[in-house]
Amino acid sequence: MRDDLWKSGIGMTSQRTRERLMERLFEEGIRNLQVLEAIRRTPRHLFLDEALAHRAYEDTALPIGHNQTLSQPYIVARMTELLLAGGPLDKVLEVGTGSGYQTAILAQVVERVFTVERILPLQERAKSVLREIGIRNVVFRHADGNWGWPQYGPYDAIMVTAAPAEVPAELLNQLADGGRLVIPVGEREQYLTLVVREGDNFIHQRIEPVRFVPLLAGAIHS
Ligand code: SAH
């Protein structure tokens, strides 16, 4: 990532504010140092509209337009930590690029990220922010992520940042043996769920209650 950018920002978007966020996540139980370091380095305010930038380092979800939200930093950190708990990761599929903030965190702790978004303008904006901050190990796809991205699978890990009623079968198919999938599941009541593949078995574990926007069907242009 470009040094000048992640050091930039004054007042509520400064490096010091980012360090406080990192300390807060540590207090909330995030222990993975790679994840904490990625949070500390990443200018979250660049992923938001200017009018919201001053709130970027609060531990809260924030709107990014098109009825979508940038996830709360604690959740971003927790999901990333759960993926990494099985060891270093090469290929990771992300469904729901949104602002690209979670993508940026992932890209700093794994080798390659393949990210899919159904709303084209969100994808374009995320692409340009990631380019601006110098993150290059990400490829983007405008599509319905319920179908994964078969071309590059199987993946060592898959992260989904919108909630389906049930885990999409195609995502399980594209998970490598030993691979880990982190996904919010449920409608009115949602649970962050970790699925670990062992051959043809999929071990599901409920982690904690969460609130995500729904995983929808089909890709749209506006
Ligand atoms: N990780 C994002 C969270 C964005 S909210 C961030 O940190 O900003 C969830 C995102 O999932 C939205 O951008 C939404 O458009 C996208 N999404 C919902 N259903 C999808 C689908 N079927 N395929 C791909 N993306 C989807």
GROMACS .gro file of C-alpha atoms and ligand atoms in nm:
model
  248
    1MET     CA    1   0.000   0.000   0.000
    2ARG     CA    2   0.115   0.358  -0.061
    3ASP     CA    3   0.279   0.502   0.252
    4ASP     CA    4   0.185   0.863   0.188
    5LEU     CA    5  -0.184   0.776   0.174
    6TRP     CA    6  -0.217   0.561   0.477
    7LYS     CA    7  -0.032   0.818   0.681
    8SER     CA    8  -0.253   1.097   0.550
    9GLY     CA    9  -0.560   1.248   0.708
   10ILE     CA   10  -0.603   1.507   0.979
   11GLY     CA   11  -0.820   1.520   1.290
   12MET     CA   12  -1.088   1.252   1.281
   13THR     CA   13  -0.924   1.074   0.988
   14SER     CA   14  -0.568   1.078   1.121
   15GLN     CA   15  -0.331   0.791   1.188
   16ARG     CA   16  -0.381   0.844   1.563
   17THR     CA   17  -0.756   0.793   1.528
   18ARG     CA   18  -0.687   0.470   1.341
   19GLU     CA   19  -0.460   0.352   1.620
   20ARG     CA   20  -0.738   0.410   1.870
   21LEU     CA   21  -0.971   0.198   1.660
   22MET     CA   22  -0.711  -0.078   1.652
   23GLU     CA   23  -0.676  -0.063   2.032
   24ARG     CA   24  -1.051  -0.083   2.069
   25LEU     CA   25  -1.071  -0.393   1.848
   26PHE     CA   26  -0.800  -0.554   2.060
   27GLU     CA   27  -1.009  -0.482   2.371
   28GLU     CA   28  -1.307  -0.642   2.197
   29GLY     CA   29  -1.108  -0.962   2.155
   30ILE     CA   30  -0.941  -0.936   1.812
   31ARG     CA   31  -0.599  -1.094   1.858
   32ASN     CA   32  -0.462  -1.157   1.508
   33LEU     CA   33  -0.176  -0.911   1.469
   34GLN     CA   34  -0.182  -0.917   1.090
   35VAL     CA   35  -0.548  -0.817   1.099
   36LEU     CA   36  -0.494  -0.542   1.358
   37GLU     CA   37  -0.202  -0.407   1.155
   38ALA     CA   38  -0.411  -0.405   0.835
   39ILE     CA   39  -0.685  -0.211   1.018
   40ARG     CA   40  -0.427   0.035   1.147
   41ARG     CA   41  -0.283   0.094   0.800
   42THR     CA   42  -0.604   0.122   0.601
   43PRO     CA   43  -0.761   0.466   0.552
   44ARG     CA   44  -1.127   0.370   0.604
   45HIS     CA   45  -1.240   0.728   0.541
   46LEU     CA   46  -1.146   0.692   0.172
   47PHE     CA   47  -1.416   0.423   0.134
   48LEU     CA   48  -1.692   0.661   0.244
   49ASP     CA   49  -1.858   0.974   0.109
   50GLU     CA   50  -1.682   1.288   0.230
   51ALA     CA   51  -1.982   1.380   0.443
   52LEU     CA   52  -1.933   1.062   0.648
   53ALA     CA   53  -1.553   1.055   0.653
   54HIS     CA   54  -1.535   1.203   1.003
   55ARG     CA   55  -1.714   0.892   1.136
   56ALA     CA   56  -1.488   0.644   0.958
   57TYR     CA   57  -1.299   0.527   1.268
   58GLU     CA   58  -1.601   0.471   1.489
   59ASP     CA   59  -1.665   0.102   1.536
   60THR     CA   60  -1.992   0.116   1.348
   61ALA     CA   61  -2.148   0.021   1.014
   62LEU     CA   62  -2.199   0.316   0.776
   63PRO     CA   63  -2.406   0.369   0.458
   64ILE     CA   64  -2.234   0.351   0.118
   65GLY     CA   65  -2.537   0.420  -0.104
   66HIS     CA   66  -2.761   0.180  -0.302
   67ASN     CA   67  -2.913   0.069   0.034
   68GLN     CA   68  -2.586  -0.099   0.128
   69THR     CA   69  -2.354  -0.058   0.426
   70LEU     CA   70  -1.985  -0.072   0.500
   71SER     CA   71  -1.951  -0.332   0.775
   72GLN     CA   72  -1.854  -0.243   1.130
   73PRO     CA   73  -1.473  -0.268   1.178
   74TYR     CA   74  -1.514  -0.526   1.456
   75ILE     CA   75  -1.703  -0.755   1.215
   76VAL     CA   76  -1.451  -0.700   0.935
   77ALA     CA   77  -1.170  -0.791   1.176
   78ARG     CA   78  -1.355  -1.089   1.323
   79MET     CA   79  -1.441  -1.240   0.984
   80THR     CA   80  -1.085  -1.195   0.859
   81GLU     CA   81  -0.944  -1.350   1.176
   82LEU     CA   82  -1.175  -1.651   1.139
   83LEU     CA   83  -1.053  -1.710   0.783
   84LEU     CA   84  -0.688  -1.686   0.885
   85ALA     CA   85  -0.720  -1.916   1.186
   86GLY     CA   86  -0.648  -2.217   0.962
   87GLY     CA   87  -0.307  -2.083   0.849
   88PRO     CA   88  -0.181  -1.866   0.561
   89LEU     CA   89  -0.413  -1.825   0.262
   90ASP     CA   90  -0.335  -1.805  -0.107
   91LYS     CA   91  -0.661  -1.766  -0.305
   92VAL     CA   92  -0.960  -1.606  -0.135
   93LEU     CA   93  -1.303  -1.540  -0.284
   94GLU     CA   94  -1.506  -1.251  -0.145
   95VAL     CA   95  -1.876  -1.210  -0.224
   96GLY     CA   96  -2.010  -0.855  -0.171
   97THR     CA   97  -1.729  -0.609  -0.250
   98GLY     CA   98  -1.941  -0.310  -0.144
   99SER     CA   99  -1.712  -0.020  -0.056
  100GLY     CA  100  -1.404  -0.240  -0.093
  101TYR     CA  101  -1.289  -0.182   0.267
  102GLN     CA  102  -1.313  -0.549   0.367
  103THR     CA  103  -1.144  -0.633   0.035
  104ALA     CA  104  -0.854  -0.401   0.124
  105ILE     CA  105  -0.810  -0.565   0.465
  106LEU     CA  106  -0.817  -0.914   0.310
  107ALA     CA  107  -0.574  -0.817   0.037
  108GLN     CA  108  -0.313  -0.727   0.299
  109VAL     CA  109  -0.327  -1.060   0.479
  110VAL     CA  110  -0.366  -1.315   0.195
  111GLU     CA  111  -0.195  -1.362  -0.142
  112ARG     CA  112  -0.483  -1.298  -0.386
  113VAL     CA  113  -0.841  -1.182  -0.355
  114PHE     CA  114  -1.116  -1.253  -0.611
  115THR     CA  115  -1.410  -1.027  -0.529
  116VAL     CA  116  -1.762  -1.032  -0.673
  117GLU     CA  117  -2.023  -0.752  -0.649
  118ARG     CA  118  -2.372  -0.737  -0.803
  119ILE     CA  119  -2.406  -0.353  -0.811
  120LEU     CA  120  -2.178  -0.213  -1.082
  121PRO     CA  121  -2.127   0.147  -0.949
  122LEU     CA  122  -2.019   0.011  -0.609
  123GLN     CA  123  -1.772  -0.219  -0.777
  124GLU     CA  124  -1.629   0.065  -0.988
  125ARG     CA  125  -1.586   0.290  -0.688
  126ALA     CA  126  -1.418   0.014  -0.483
  127LYS     CA  127  -1.184  -0.058  -0.773
  128SER     CA  128  -1.072   0.303  -0.793
  129VAL     CA  129  -1.015   0.340  -0.416
  130LEU     CA  130  -0.806   0.021  -0.406
  131ARG     CA  131  -0.604   0.145  -0.701
  132GLU     CA  132  -0.556   0.480  -0.528
  133ILE     CA  133  -0.418   0.323  -0.209
  134GLY     CA  134  -0.191   0.093  -0.410
  135ILE     CA  135  -0.354  -0.247  -0.353
  136ARG     CA  136  -0.289  -0.464  -0.658
  137ASN     CA  137  -0.358  -0.828  -0.566
  138VAL     CA  138  -0.734  -0.804  -0.619
  139VAL     CA  139  -0.943  -0.897  -0.922
  140PHE     CA  140  -1.303  -0.781  -0.956
  141ARG     CA  141  -1.610  -0.935  -1.110
  142HIS     CA  142  -1.952  -0.784  -1.166
  143ALA     CA  143  -2.189  -1.078  -1.116
  144ASP     CA  144  -2.427  -1.258  -0.883
  145GLY     CA  145  -2.197  -1.403  -0.618
  146ASN     CA  146  -2.445  -1.679  -0.530
  147TRP     CA  147  -2.266  -1.864  -0.810
  148GLY     CA  148  -1.917  -1.792  -0.677
  149TRP     CA  149  -1.646  -1.744  -0.940
  150PRO     CA  150  -1.585  -2.096  -1.073
  151GLN     CA  151  -1.308  -1.998  -1.314
  152TYR     CA  152  -1.050  -1.946  -1.035
  153GLY     CA  153  -1.175  -2.198  -0.780
  154PRO     CA  154  -1.130  -2.392  -0.565
  155TYR     CA  155  -1.052  -2.126  -0.304
  156ASP     CA  156  -0.860  -2.167   0.021
  157ALA     CA  157  -1.119  -1.947   0.183
  158ILE     CA  158  -1.443  -1.768   0.097
  159MET     CA  159  -1.591  -1.466   0.272
  160VAL     CA  160  -1.947  -1.350   0.213
  161THR     CA  161  -2.052  -1.006   0.339
  162ALA     CA  162  -2.428  -1.026   0.275
  163ALA     CA  163  -2.667  -1.275   0.433
  164PRO     CA  164  -2.847  -1.559   0.248
  165ALA     CA  165  -3.118  -1.771   0.413
  166GLU     CA  166  -2.895  -2.073   0.359
  167VAL     CA  167  -2.533  -2.122   0.249
  168PRO     CA  168  -2.533  -2.126  -0.136
  169ALA     CA  169  -2.435  -2.476  -0.255
  170GLU     CA  170  -2.211  -2.338  -0.530
  171LEU     CA  171  -1.991  -2.166  -0.270
  172LEU     CA  172  -1.944  -2.496  -0.087
  173ASN     CA  173  -1.846  -2.657  -0.420
  174GLN     CA  174  -1.579  -2.395  -0.480
  175LEU     CA  175  -1.419  -2.438  -0.138
  176ALA     CA  176  -1.089  -2.632  -0.140
  177ASP     CA  177  -1.046  -2.933   0.089
  178GLY     CA  178  -0.955  -2.791   0.430
  179GLY     CA  179  -1.092  -2.456   0.314
  180ARG     CA  180  -1.284  -2.213   0.534
  181LEU     CA  181  -1.602  -2.020   0.453
  182VAL     CA  182  -1.722  -1.733   0.671
  183ILE     CA  183  -2.077  -1.617   0.603
  184PRO     CA  184  -2.370  -1.453   0.784
  185VAL     CA  185  -2.670  -1.686   0.756
  186GLY     CA  186  -3.037  -1.625   0.827
  187GLU     CA  187  -3.320  -1.386   0.758
  188ARG     CA  188  -3.462  -1.202   1.060
  189GLU     CA  189  -3.212  -1.368   1.290
  190GLN     CA  190  -2.865  -1.401   1.146
  191TYR     CA  191  -2.558  -1.583   1.272
  192LEU     CA  192  -2.205  -1.543   1.156
  193THR     CA  193  -2.120  -1.897   1.049
  194LEU     CA  194  -1.789  -2.073   0.987
  195VAL     CA  195  -1.793  -2.372   0.753
  196VAL     CA  196  -1.481  -2.588   0.728
  197ARG     CA  197  -1.454  -2.840   0.445
  198GLU     CA  198  -1.314  -3.184   0.524
  199GLY     CA  199  -1.337  -3.384   0.202
  200ASP     CA  200  -1.706  -3.417   0.130
  201ASN     CA  201  -1.801  -3.311   0.481
  202PHE     CA  202  -1.881  -2.955   0.575
  203ILE     CA  203  -1.851  -2.873   0.945
  204HIS     CA  204  -2.072  -2.578   1.040
  205GLN     CA  205  -2.007  -2.364   1.347
  206ARG     CA  206  -2.221  -2.073   1.467
  207ILE     CA  207  -2.001  -1.789   1.584
  208GLU     CA  208  -2.218  -1.494   1.694
  209PRO     CA  209  -2.536  -1.303   1.606
  210VAL     CA  210  -2.488  -1.038   1.334
  211ARG     CA  211  -2.686  -0.802   1.111
  212PHE     CA  212  -2.603  -0.790   0.742
  213VAL     CA  213  -2.789  -0.673   0.435
  214PRO     CA  214  -2.942  -0.966   0.242
  215LEU     CA  215  -2.756  -1.159  -0.026
  216LEU     CA  216  -2.970  -1.084  -0.331
  217ALA     CA  217  -3.002  -1.252  -0.670
  218GLY     CA  218  -2.884  -1.121  -1.007
  219ALA     CA  219  -2.637  -0.849  -1.109
  220ILE     CA  220  -2.751  -0.488  -1.179
  221HIS     CA  221  -2.597  -0.189  -1.354
  222SER     CA  222  -2.720   0.098  -1.133
  223SAH     N1  223  -1.784  -0.583   0.256
  223SAH     C1  224  -1.860  -0.468   0.220
  223SAH     C2  225  -2.001  -0.484   0.271
  223SAH     C3  226  -2.098  -0.432   0.174
  223SAH     S1  227  -2.267  -0.468   0.210
  223SAH     C4  228  -1.795  -0.343   0.273
  223SAH     O1  229  -1.713  -0.354   0.364
  223SAH     O2  230  -1.825  -0.234   0.226
  223SAH     C5  231  -2.293  -0.615   0.115
  223SAH     C6  232  -2.259  -0.608  -0.030
  223SAH     O3  233  -2.298  -0.732  -0.087
  223SAH     C7  234  -2.333  -0.499  -0.107
  223SAH     O4  235  -2.242  -0.424  -0.180
  223SAH     C8  236  -2.427  -0.580  -0.198
  223SAH     O5  237  -2.455  -0.516  -0.321
  223SAH     C9  238  -2.349  -0.706  -0.216
  223SAH     N2  239  -2.430  -0.822  -0.260
  223SAH    C10  240  -2.552  -0.860  -0.217
  223SAH     N3  241  -2.592  -0.971  -0.282
  223SAH    C11  242  -2.492  -1.005  -0.367
  223SAH    C12  243  -2.473  -1.109  -0.463
  223SAH     N4  244  -2.564  -1.204  -0.484
  223SAH     N5  245  -2.357  -1.111  -0.532
  223SAH    C13  246  -2.261  -1.018  -0.513
  223SAH     N6  247  -2.273  -0.916  -0.426
  223SAH    C14  248  -2.387  -0.909  -0.353
   0.00000   0.00000   0.00000
